[in-house]
Coordinates of C-alpha atoms and ligand atoms in Angstrom, one line a residue:
X1 CA 142.8 133.9 169.7
X2 CA 146.3 133.3 168.2
X3 CA 148.0 136.0 166.1
X4 CA 147.8 133.8 163.1
X5 CA 144.0 133.5 163.6
X6 CA 143.8 137.3 163.8
X7 CA 145.9 137.7 160.7
X8 CA 143.7 135.4 158.7
X9 CA 140.6 137.1 159.9
X10 CA 142.0 140.3 158.6
X11 CA 143.0 138.6 155.4
X12 CA 139.5 137.2 155.0
X13 CA 137.9 140.6 155.6
X14 CA 140.2 142.4 153.3
X15 CA 137.6 142.6 150.6
X16 CA 134.7 143.3 152.9
X17 CA 132.6 146.3 152.3
X18 CA 131.1 146.1 155.8
X19 CA 134.4 147.0 157.4
X20 CA 135.1 149.6 154.7
X21 CA 138.3 151.5 155.2
X22 CA 138.3 150.6 158.8
X23 CA 138.9 147.0 158.2
X24 CA 142.1 147.7 156.4
X25 CA 143.7 149.6 159.2
X26 CA 144.6 146.8 161.6
X27 CA 143.6 144.3 164.2
X28 CA 141.4 146.7 166.2
X29 CA 139.1 147.0 163.2
X30 CA 137.9 143.4 162.9
X31 CA 134.5 143.3 161.4
X32 CA 133.0 141.6 164.4
X33 CA 133.7 144.7 166.5
X34 CA 131.7 146.8 164.0
X35 CA 128.6 144.7 164.8
X36 CA 128.5 145.6 168.4
X37 CA 128.3 149.3 167.5
X38 CA 126.6 151.0 164.6
X39 CA 124.8 148.9 162.0
X40 CA 126.9 147.8 159.1
X41 CA 125.8 148.3 155.5
X42 CA 125.2 145.4 153.2
X43 CA 124.1 146.2 149.7
X44 CA 123.0 143.7 147.0
X45 CA 124.3 145.1 143.8
X46 CA 125.7 144.4 140.4
X47 CA 129.4 143.8 140.0
X48 CA 132.0 141.9 138.1
X49 CA 133.8 138.9 139.2
X50 CA 136.9 137.1 137.8
X51 CA 135.6 133.6 138.4
X52 CA 137.9 132.4 135.6
X53 CA 141.3 134.1 135.5
X54 CA 141.4 136.8 132.8
X55 CA 137.6 136.8 132.2
X56 CA 135.0 139.1 133.7
X57 CA 131.6 137.8 134.6
X58 CA 128.7 140.1 135.5
X59 CA 127.4 139.1 138.9
X60 CA 125.1 140.3 141.6
X61 CA 126.9 140.2 145.0
X62 CA 126.7 141.6 148.5
X63 CA 128.9 144.7 148.1
X64 CA 129.1 143.8 144.5
X65 CA 131.6 141.0 145.2
X66 CA 131.4 137.2 145.2
X67 CA 131.4 135.8 147.8
X68 CA 130.0 138.7 149.8
X69 CA 131.8 139.8 153.0
X70 CA 132.4 137.4 155.8
X71 CA 130.3 138.7 158.6
X72 CA 131.6 137.9 162.0
X73 CA 129.9 138.3 165.4
X74 CA 130.5 136.8 168.8
X75 CA 128.1 134.3 170.2
X76 CA 125.4 135.9 172.1
X77 CA 125.9 139.3 170.5
X78 CA 123.5 141.1 168.2
X79 CA 124.1 141.2 164.5
X80 CA 123.1 144.5 162.9
X81 CA 122.9 145.0 159.2
X82 CA 121.2 147.6 157.1
X83 CA 120.4 145.8 153.9
X84 CA 120.1 147.9 150.8
X85 CA 118.7 146.4 147.7
X86 CA 120.3 147.8 144.5
X87 CA 119.5 145.0 142.2
X88 CA 116.6 145.3 139.7
X89 CA 114.3 142.8 141.6
X90 CA 112.9 142.7 145.1
X91 CA 115.0 140.7 147.5
X92 CA 115.5 139.8 151.2
X93 CA 118.3 138.4 153.3
X94 CA 117.8 135.0 155.0
X95 CA 120.3 134.1 157.7
X96 CA 120.5 130.4 157.0
X97 CA 120.7 128.2 160.1
X98 CA 120.4 130.9 162.7
X99 CA 117.8 130.2 165.4
X100 CA 116.7 133.7 164.8
X101 CA 113.8 135.9 165.9
X102 CA 111.1 135.2 163.4
X103 CA 110.7 138.8 162.1
X104 CA 114.4 138.7 161.0
X105 CA 114.2 135.4 159.1
X106 CA 114.0 137.2 155.7
X107 CA 111.1 135.2 154.1
X108 CA 109.0 137.4 151.9
X109 CA 105.3 137.0 152.4
X110 CA 105.8 135.1 155.7
X111 CA 108.1 137.1 157.9
X112 CA 108.5 140.4 156.1
X113 CA 107.7 142.4 152.9
X114 CA 110.1 142.0 150.1
X115 CA 112.6 144.8 149.9
X116 CA 112.0 146.6 146.7
X117 CA 114.8 148.0 144.5
X118 CA 116.3 151.1 146.2
X119 CA 114.8 150.3 149.6
X120 CA 116.5 149.2 152.8
X121 CA 115.7 146.8 155.6
X122 CA 117.3 146.7 159.0
X123 CA 118.2 143.3 160.3
X124 CA 119.0 143.0 163.9
X125 CA 119.0 139.8 165.9
X126 CA 120.9 137.9 168.6
X127 CA 123.1 135.1 167.5
X128 CA 122.6 132.2 169.9
X129 CA 124.9 129.6 168.5
X130 CA 128.6 129.8 167.7
X131 CA 129.4 128.2 164.3
X132 CA 129.4 128.6 160.6
X133 CA 126.3 130.0 158.9
X134 CA 125.6 131.9 155.7
X135 CA 123.2 134.4 154.2
X136 CA 121.4 134.6 150.9
X137 CA 118.2 136.1 149.4
X138 CA 115.0 134.3 150.0
X139 CA 113.2 135.9 147.1
X140 CA 113.7 134.6 143.6
X141 CA 116.5 132.7 145.2
X142 CA 117.2 130.4 142.3
X143 CA 118.3 133.3 140.2
X144 CA 119.7 135.6 142.9
X145 CA 121.9 133.0 144.5
X146 CA 123.0 131.7 141.1
X147 CA 124.1 135.2 140.2
X148 CA 126.3 135.4 143.3
X149 CA 124.3 136.7 146.2
X150 CA 125.7 134.8 149.2
X151 CA 128.1 135.4 152.0
X152 CA 129.3 133.6 155.2
X153 CA 128.3 134.5 158.7
X154 CA 130.7 133.2 161.3
X155 CA 129.6 133.3 164.9
X156 CA 132.7 133.0 167.0
X157 CA 133.0 131.0 170.2
X158 CA 133.6 133.0 173.3
X159 CA 136.5 130.6 174.0
X160 CA 137.7 129.6 170.6
X161 CA 139.7 126.4 170.1
X162 CA 143.4 127.0 169.3
X163 CA 144.1 127.0 165.5
X164 CA 146.8 128.8 163.5
X165 CA 144.3 130.0 160.9
X166 CA 140.6 130.1 160.3
X167 CA 139.3 130.2 156.7
X168 CA 135.8 130.2 155.1
X169 CA 135.5 128.1 152.0
X170 CA 132.4 128.7 149.9
X171 CA 131.9 126.2 147.1
X172 CA 129.7 127.0 144.2
X173 CA 128.8 126.0 140.7
X174 CA 127.9 128.4 137.9
X175 CA 126.2 127.8 134.6
X176 CA 128.1 130.1 132.3
X177 CA 127.5 130.6 128.6
X178 CA 130.2 130.7 125.9
X179 CA 131.0 134.3 126.7
X180 CA 131.6 133.4 130.3
X181 CA 128.4 135.1 131.5
X182 CA 125.7 133.7 133.8
X183 CA 123.3 131.8 131.6
X184 CA 120.1 133.8 131.9
X185 CA 117.8 132.0 129.5
X186 CA 117.6 128.9 131.7
X187 CA 116.3 130.6 134.8
X188 CA 113.0 129.2 135.6
X189 CA 113.5 126.2 133.3
X190 CA 111.1 123.4 134.1
X191 CA 113.7 120.9 133.1
X192 CA 116.0 122.0 136.0
X193 CA 113.0 122.0 138.4
X194 CA 112.0 118.5 137.4
X195 CA 115.5 117.1 137.5
X196 CA 118.5 117.8 139.7
X197 CA 118.1 121.6 139.8
X198 CA 120.4 124.2 138.1
X199 CA 123.7 122.4 137.8
X200 CA 126.7 124.4 136.7
X201 CA 129.5 123.9 134.3
X202 CA 132.1 126.0 136.2
X203 CA 133.1 125.4 139.8
X204 CA 134.5 127.9 142.2
X205 CA 135.9 128.2 145.7
X206 CA 135.5 131.6 147.1
X207 CA 134.6 133.0 143.8
X208 CA 137.4 131.7 141.6
X209 CA 138.2 128.4 139.9
X210 CA 141.7 128.4 141.4
X211 CA 141.7 129.8 144.9
X212 CA 144.9 129.4 146.9
X213 CA 144.8 129.2 150.6
X214 CA 148.2 130.1 152.0
X215 CA 149.5 127.9 154.8
X216 CA 152.7 127.0 156.6
X217 CA 153.8 123.5 157.2
X218 CA 152.8 122.2 160.6
X219 CA 149.9 124.7 160.9
X220 CA 146.6 123.7 162.2
X221 CA 143.7 125.1 160.1
X222 CA 140.1 125.4 160.8
X223 CA 138.2 125.3 157.5
X224 CA 134.6 126.3 157.4
X225 CA 133.2 124.6 154.3
X226 CA 129.9 125.9 152.9
X227 CA 127.9 124.5 149.9
X228 CA 126.3 127.6 148.3
X229 CA 125.5 125.9 145.0
X230 CA 121.8 126.1 143.9
X231 CA 121.4 122.3 143.8
X232 CA 124.7 120.5 143.5
X233 CA 125.7 117.8 146.0
X234 CA 129.4 117.1 146.3
X235 CA 132.1 116.0 148.7
X236 CA 135.1 118.2 149.4
X237 CA 138.5 116.6 149.4
X238 CA 142.0 118.0 150.1
X239 CA 144.6 115.8 148.5
X240 CA 146.9 114.1 151.0
X241 CA 145.1 115.7 154.0
X242 CA 142.8 114.2 156.5
X243 CA 140.1 116.5 157.7
X244 CA 138.5 116.0 161.1
X245 CA 134.9 117.1 161.3
X246 CA 134.2 119.2 164.4
X247 CA 130.8 120.7 163.4
X248 CA 128.0 120.4 160.9
X249 CA 125.5 123.0 160.0
X250 CA 126.9 125.3 162.7
X251 CA 126.5 122.7 165.5
X252 CA 129.4 121.0 167.2
X253 CA 129.8 117.2 166.8
X254 CA 132.1 114.8 168.5
X255 CA 135.3 115.2 166.4
X256 CA 135.6 112.4 163.8
X257 CA 137.8 111.9 160.8
X258 CA 136.0 112.4 157.5
X259 CA 135.3 109.0 156.0
X260 CA 137.9 108.4 153.2
X261 CA 138.8 112.1 153.6
X262 CA 135.5 113.1 152.0
X263 CA 133.2 115.7 153.5
X264 CA 129.8 115.4 151.9
X265 CA 127.8 118.7 151.5
X266 CA 124.3 119.1 150.2
X267 CA 123.1 122.5 149.2
X268 CA 123.0 124.8 152.2
X269 CA 125.0 122.5 154.4
X270 CA 128.2 123.4 156.2
X271 CA 131.0 121.5 157.9
X272 CA 133.8 122.8 160.1
X273 CA 136.9 120.7 159.8
X274 CA 140.3 120.7 161.3
X275 CA 143.2 120.1 159.0
X276 CA 146.7 119.7 160.2
X277 CA 148.8 120.9 157.3
X278 CA 151.7 118.4 157.5
X279 CA 153.0 118.5 153.9
X280 CA 156.4 119.8 153.1
X281 CA 157.2 123.5 152.8
X282 CA 156.8 124.8 149.3
X283 CA 154.3 122.1 148.2
X284 CA 150.6 122.4 147.1
X285 CA 147.6 120.2 147.8
X286 CA 144.6 120.3 145.5
X287 CA 141.2 121.2 147.0
X288 CA 138.6 119.3 145.1
X289 CA 134.9 119.1 144.6
X290 CA 134.0 115.4 144.2
X291 CA 130.8 115.5 142.1
X292 CA 128.5 112.6 141.1
X293 CA 130.3 112.2 137.7
X294 CA 133.4 114.4 138.0
X295 CA 136.2 115.6 140.2
X296 CA 137.0 119.2 139.9
X297 CA 140.0 121.0 141.4
X298 CA 138.9 124.5 142.6
X299 CA 141.9 125.6 144.6
X300 CA 144.8 124.5 146.7
X301 CA 146.5 124.6 150.1
X302 CA 149.6 126.5 149.1
X303 CA 152.5 125.9 151.5
X304 CA 155.0 128.6 152.2
X305 CA 158.7 127.8 152.1
X306 CA 159.0 128.6 155.8
X307 CA 160.3 125.9 158.1
X308 CA 157.6 123.8 159.7
X309 CA 155.8 125.4 162.6
X310 CA 155.5 122.0 164.2
X311 CA 157.0 118.6 163.4
X312 CA 153.9 116.7 164.5
X313 CA 150.3 117.7 164.5
X314 CA 149.2 119.9 167.4
X315 CA 147.7 118.0 170.3
X316 CA 145.6 120.9 171.5
X317 CA 141.9 119.9 172.0
X318 CA 139.6 120.5 169.0
X319 CA 136.2 119.6 170.5
X320 CA 133.8 122.5 170.5
X321 CA 131.4 123.4 173.3
X322 CA 127.8 122.5 172.5
X323 CA 125.4 125.3 171.6
X324 CA 122.4 126.1 173.8
X325 CA 119.9 124.0 171.8
X326 CA 117.0 122.5 173.7
X327 CA 118.0 118.8 173.4
X328 CA 115.2 117.5 175.6
X329 CA 113.3 115.7 172.8
X330 CA 110.1 114.3 174.3
X331 CA 109.6 111.6 171.7
X332 CA 106.9 109.8 173.7
X333 CA 104.7 112.9 173.3
X334 CA 105.9 114.2 170.0
X335 CA 103.6 115.6 167.3
X336 CA 104.2 113.4 164.3
X337 CA 104.2 114.9 160.8
X338 CA 104.6 112.7 157.8
X339 CA 106.2 114.5 154.8
X340 CA 106.0 112.4 151.7
X341 CA 108.1 114.1 148.9
X342 CA 106.7 113.5 145.5
X343 CA 107.2 114.6 141.9
X344 CA 110.0 115.3 139.5
X345 CA 111.0 113.5 136.3
X346 CA 110.5 109.7 136.4
X347 CA 108.3 110.1 139.5
X348 CA 104.8 108.8 139.9
X349 CA 103.1 112.0 141.1
X350 CA 99.7 112.3 139.4
X351 CA 98.8 115.7 140.9
X352 CA 98.7 117.6 144.1
X353 CA 96.6 120.2 145.9
X354 CA 97.1 123.9 146.1
X355 CA 95.2 125.4 149.0
X356 CA 92.6 122.7 148.8
X357 CA 92.2 122.6 145.0
X358 CA 93.5 119.4 143.4
X359 CA 95.4 119.8 140.2
X360 CA 96.7 117.2 137.9
X361 CA 100.4 117.0 137.2
X362 CA 99.8 118.5 133.7
X363 CA 97.9 121.5 135.2
X364 CA 100.4 122.0 137.9
X365 CA 103.2 122.2 135.3
X366 CA 101.3 124.3 132.8
X367 CA 99.6 126.8 135.2
X368 CA 102.0 127.0 138.1
X369 CA 105.4 125.7 136.9
X370 CA 105.2 123.2 139.7
X371 CA 106.5 119.7 139.6
X372 CA 106.9 118.8 143.3
X373 CA 104.7 118.4 146.3
X374 CA 105.4 118.1 150.0
X375 CA 102.8 116.1 151.9
X376 CA 100.5 116.3 148.9
X377 CA 100.7 120.1 148.5
X378 CA 102.4 121.9 145.8
X379 CA 103.7 125.4 146.5
X380 CA 103.5 127.6 149.5
X381 CA 100.1 127.0 151.1
X382 CA 98.0 129.7 152.9
X383 CA 97.7 127.6 156.0
X384 CA 100.7 125.9 157.8
X385 CA 101.4 122.3 157.3
X386 CA 101.3 122.0 161.1
X387 CA 101.0 124.3 164.1
X388 CA 102.3 123.5 167.5
X389 CA 102.7 125.2 170.9
X390 CA 106.1 126.4 171.9
X391 CA 108.0 123.7 173.6
X392 CA 106.4 120.9 171.7
X393 CA 108.6 118.1 170.4
X394 CA 107.9 117.6 166.7
X395 CA 108.9 114.5 164.7
X396 CA 109.1 114.8 160.9
X397 CA 109.3 111.8 158.7
X398 CA 110.6 112.7 155.3
X399 CA 109.9 110.0 152.7
X400 CA 111.5 110.8 149.4
X401 CA 109.3 109.1 146.8
X402 CA 111.2 110.6 144.0
X403 CA 114.2 109.6 141.9
X404 CA 116.1 112.8 142.9
X405 CA 118.0 113.9 145.9
X406 CA 116.7 116.6 148.1
X407 CA 118.2 118.9 150.8
X408 CA 115.4 119.5 153.3
X409 CA 115.9 122.6 155.3
X410 CA 113.9 123.8 158.4
X411 CA 114.0 127.4 159.4
X412 CA 114.5 128.7 162.9
X413 CA 115.4 125.3 164.5
X414 CA 118.0 122.6 164.3
X415 CA 116.8 119.0 164.3
X416 CA 118.3 115.6 164.8
X417 CA 117.8 112.3 163.1
X418 CA 116.0 109.8 165.4
X419 CA 114.9 106.3 165.1
X420 CA 116.5 103.0 164.3
X421 CA 117.8 104.0 160.9
X422 CA 119.4 107.2 162.1
X423 CA 122.6 107.6 160.3
X424 CA 123.8 110.9 161.8
X425 CA 123.2 111.8 165.4
X426 CA 123.9 115.4 164.7
X427 CA 122.0 118.6 165.0
X428 CA 121.4 119.9 161.5
X429 CA 119.3 122.5 159.7
X430 CA 119.5 120.8 156.3
X431 CA 119.4 117.1 155.7
X432 CA 120.0 115.1 152.5
X433 CA 117.5 112.6 151.3
X434 CA 118.7 110.6 148.4
X435 CA 116.2 108.9 146.1
X436 CA 113.6 106.8 147.8
X437 CA 115.3 107.5 151.1
X438 CA 113.3 107.9 154.3
X439 CA 114.6 109.8 157.4
X440 CA 112.9 110.8 160.6
X441 CA 114.1 113.9 162.5
X442 CA 112.9 115.6 165.7
X443 CA 113.3 119.0 167.3
X444 CA 111.8 121.0 170.1
X445 CA 109.7 123.7 168.6
X446 CA 111.0 126.4 170.9
X447 CA 111.1 129.4 168.6
X448 CA 107.7 131.1 168.1
X449 CA 106.8 132.3 164.6
X450 CA 106.1 131.2 161.1
X451 CA 108.9 129.0 159.7
X452 CA 109.6 127.6 156.3
X453 CA 110.4 124.0 155.5
X454 CA 111.7 123.5 152.0
X455 CA 114.1 121.8 149.7
X456 CA 117.3 123.8 149.4
X457 CA 117.7 122.8 145.9
X458 CA 116.5 126.2 144.9
X459 CA 114.8 125.0 141.6
X460 CA 112.9 122.3 143.5
X461 CA 111.7 125.0 146.0
X462 CA 110.7 127.2 143.1
X463 CA 109.0 124.1 141.6
X464 CA 106.7 123.7 144.5
X465 CA 108.8 122.0 147.2
X466 CA 108.2 124.4 150.0
X467 CA 105.8 124.7 152.9
X468 CA 105.7 126.2 156.4
X469 CA 104.7 125.6 160.0
X470 CA 103.8 127.7 162.9
X471 CA 105.0 127.7 166.5
X472 CA 102.6 129.6 168.7
X473 CA 103.6 131.0 172.1
Ligands
C2O1 CU1 119.1 128.8 153.0 CU2 115.0 128.8 153.3 O1 117.1 128.8 153.1
CU2 CU1 114.6 118.9 146.2

């Protein structure tokens, strides 16, 4: 690890509550070293954030801050967190994208009891894959994530690639009212559920609308981009810079330049990119979220006046070592599961079943607040959508019959697009399906337990778009 990397790690953890005073005292007190020892504390609690300069917004955050602390742990080590819930609603912590022990997955009613206000829950699990992950509540997540409960979990490679700095960039959108407060009245709104989810009017990078990332000319940066928005889909762009994608959803890919410099991120998705900062000393480059109908600047790469570190981009290798995913997809003997995705505004869904009872669309909306169905079922069923033995290859065919995009997320496993139409031969935990799109993915179900499969547009999930499957040992 280079000195610059260490320095930036300290800088990133400056605001952490997990490290506490220890994190401020120097390089020996990196948060990751805390994980190997005593459990760290992570509390969900109320706080204030200055999303917009000069204006205070009441939030819920891990440690009371937004984003929460960057948790770091080395690949293969245990993460140990004592979670304390100090918000006025039950909560849990879900470790998004980690191929985790089932009991630690943080899904209330499926893997654990919800953690009531004032209670604690000890999370402890091995982190098998190096990469960029994040954590968030899995209870009332539409509201809890929208109010600011999220943080990054970085699992470091045992032999990291050489970079001069390593930064986490969490992109979010917020729906603020005229007083700059989180718009509370629209939580649970059927309109959001039936359309594109809770879309915001204020856009932030690492909790502010103008986040500066310091750099020096000639430096090589590793940027870990995370879309933590409830439902927004956007591409990240850095003016005048050409990111090279080296990992998606925490899993290494063959390095490739981002097409047109745009890195597309659906809700929950991540991308690790290498950026060689080759602009002139003293300059700035805008960091932008390219949305469907807008481009918003949320920060900048801010170059110091120092003389360039290098005159040409570093030629050090940037390919990451593969993670230990079971890649032996036995497609000839795969269990096939069709997952038609129906509902939403302008859709043709007439009704769906809930635990065997068929309900018309009107009844679903009126009685359950549901507007979506996966494989004909609305809401979380009592029985799994499918159950397989450990080691079985599973092939899921998502067919988006709706007029809205969806970000389909599978817990406990990473999957890969297969078939003729495969557009991304990458291991992912969350995949975008745009309207009317069909994608087939496959994975080896090698992690026993009860796992969710849901749309990561949190209002769609709340509106019925979530189910589960079981892997038996
Ligand atoms: Cu990031 Cu089931 O969630
Ligand atoms: Cu969706």
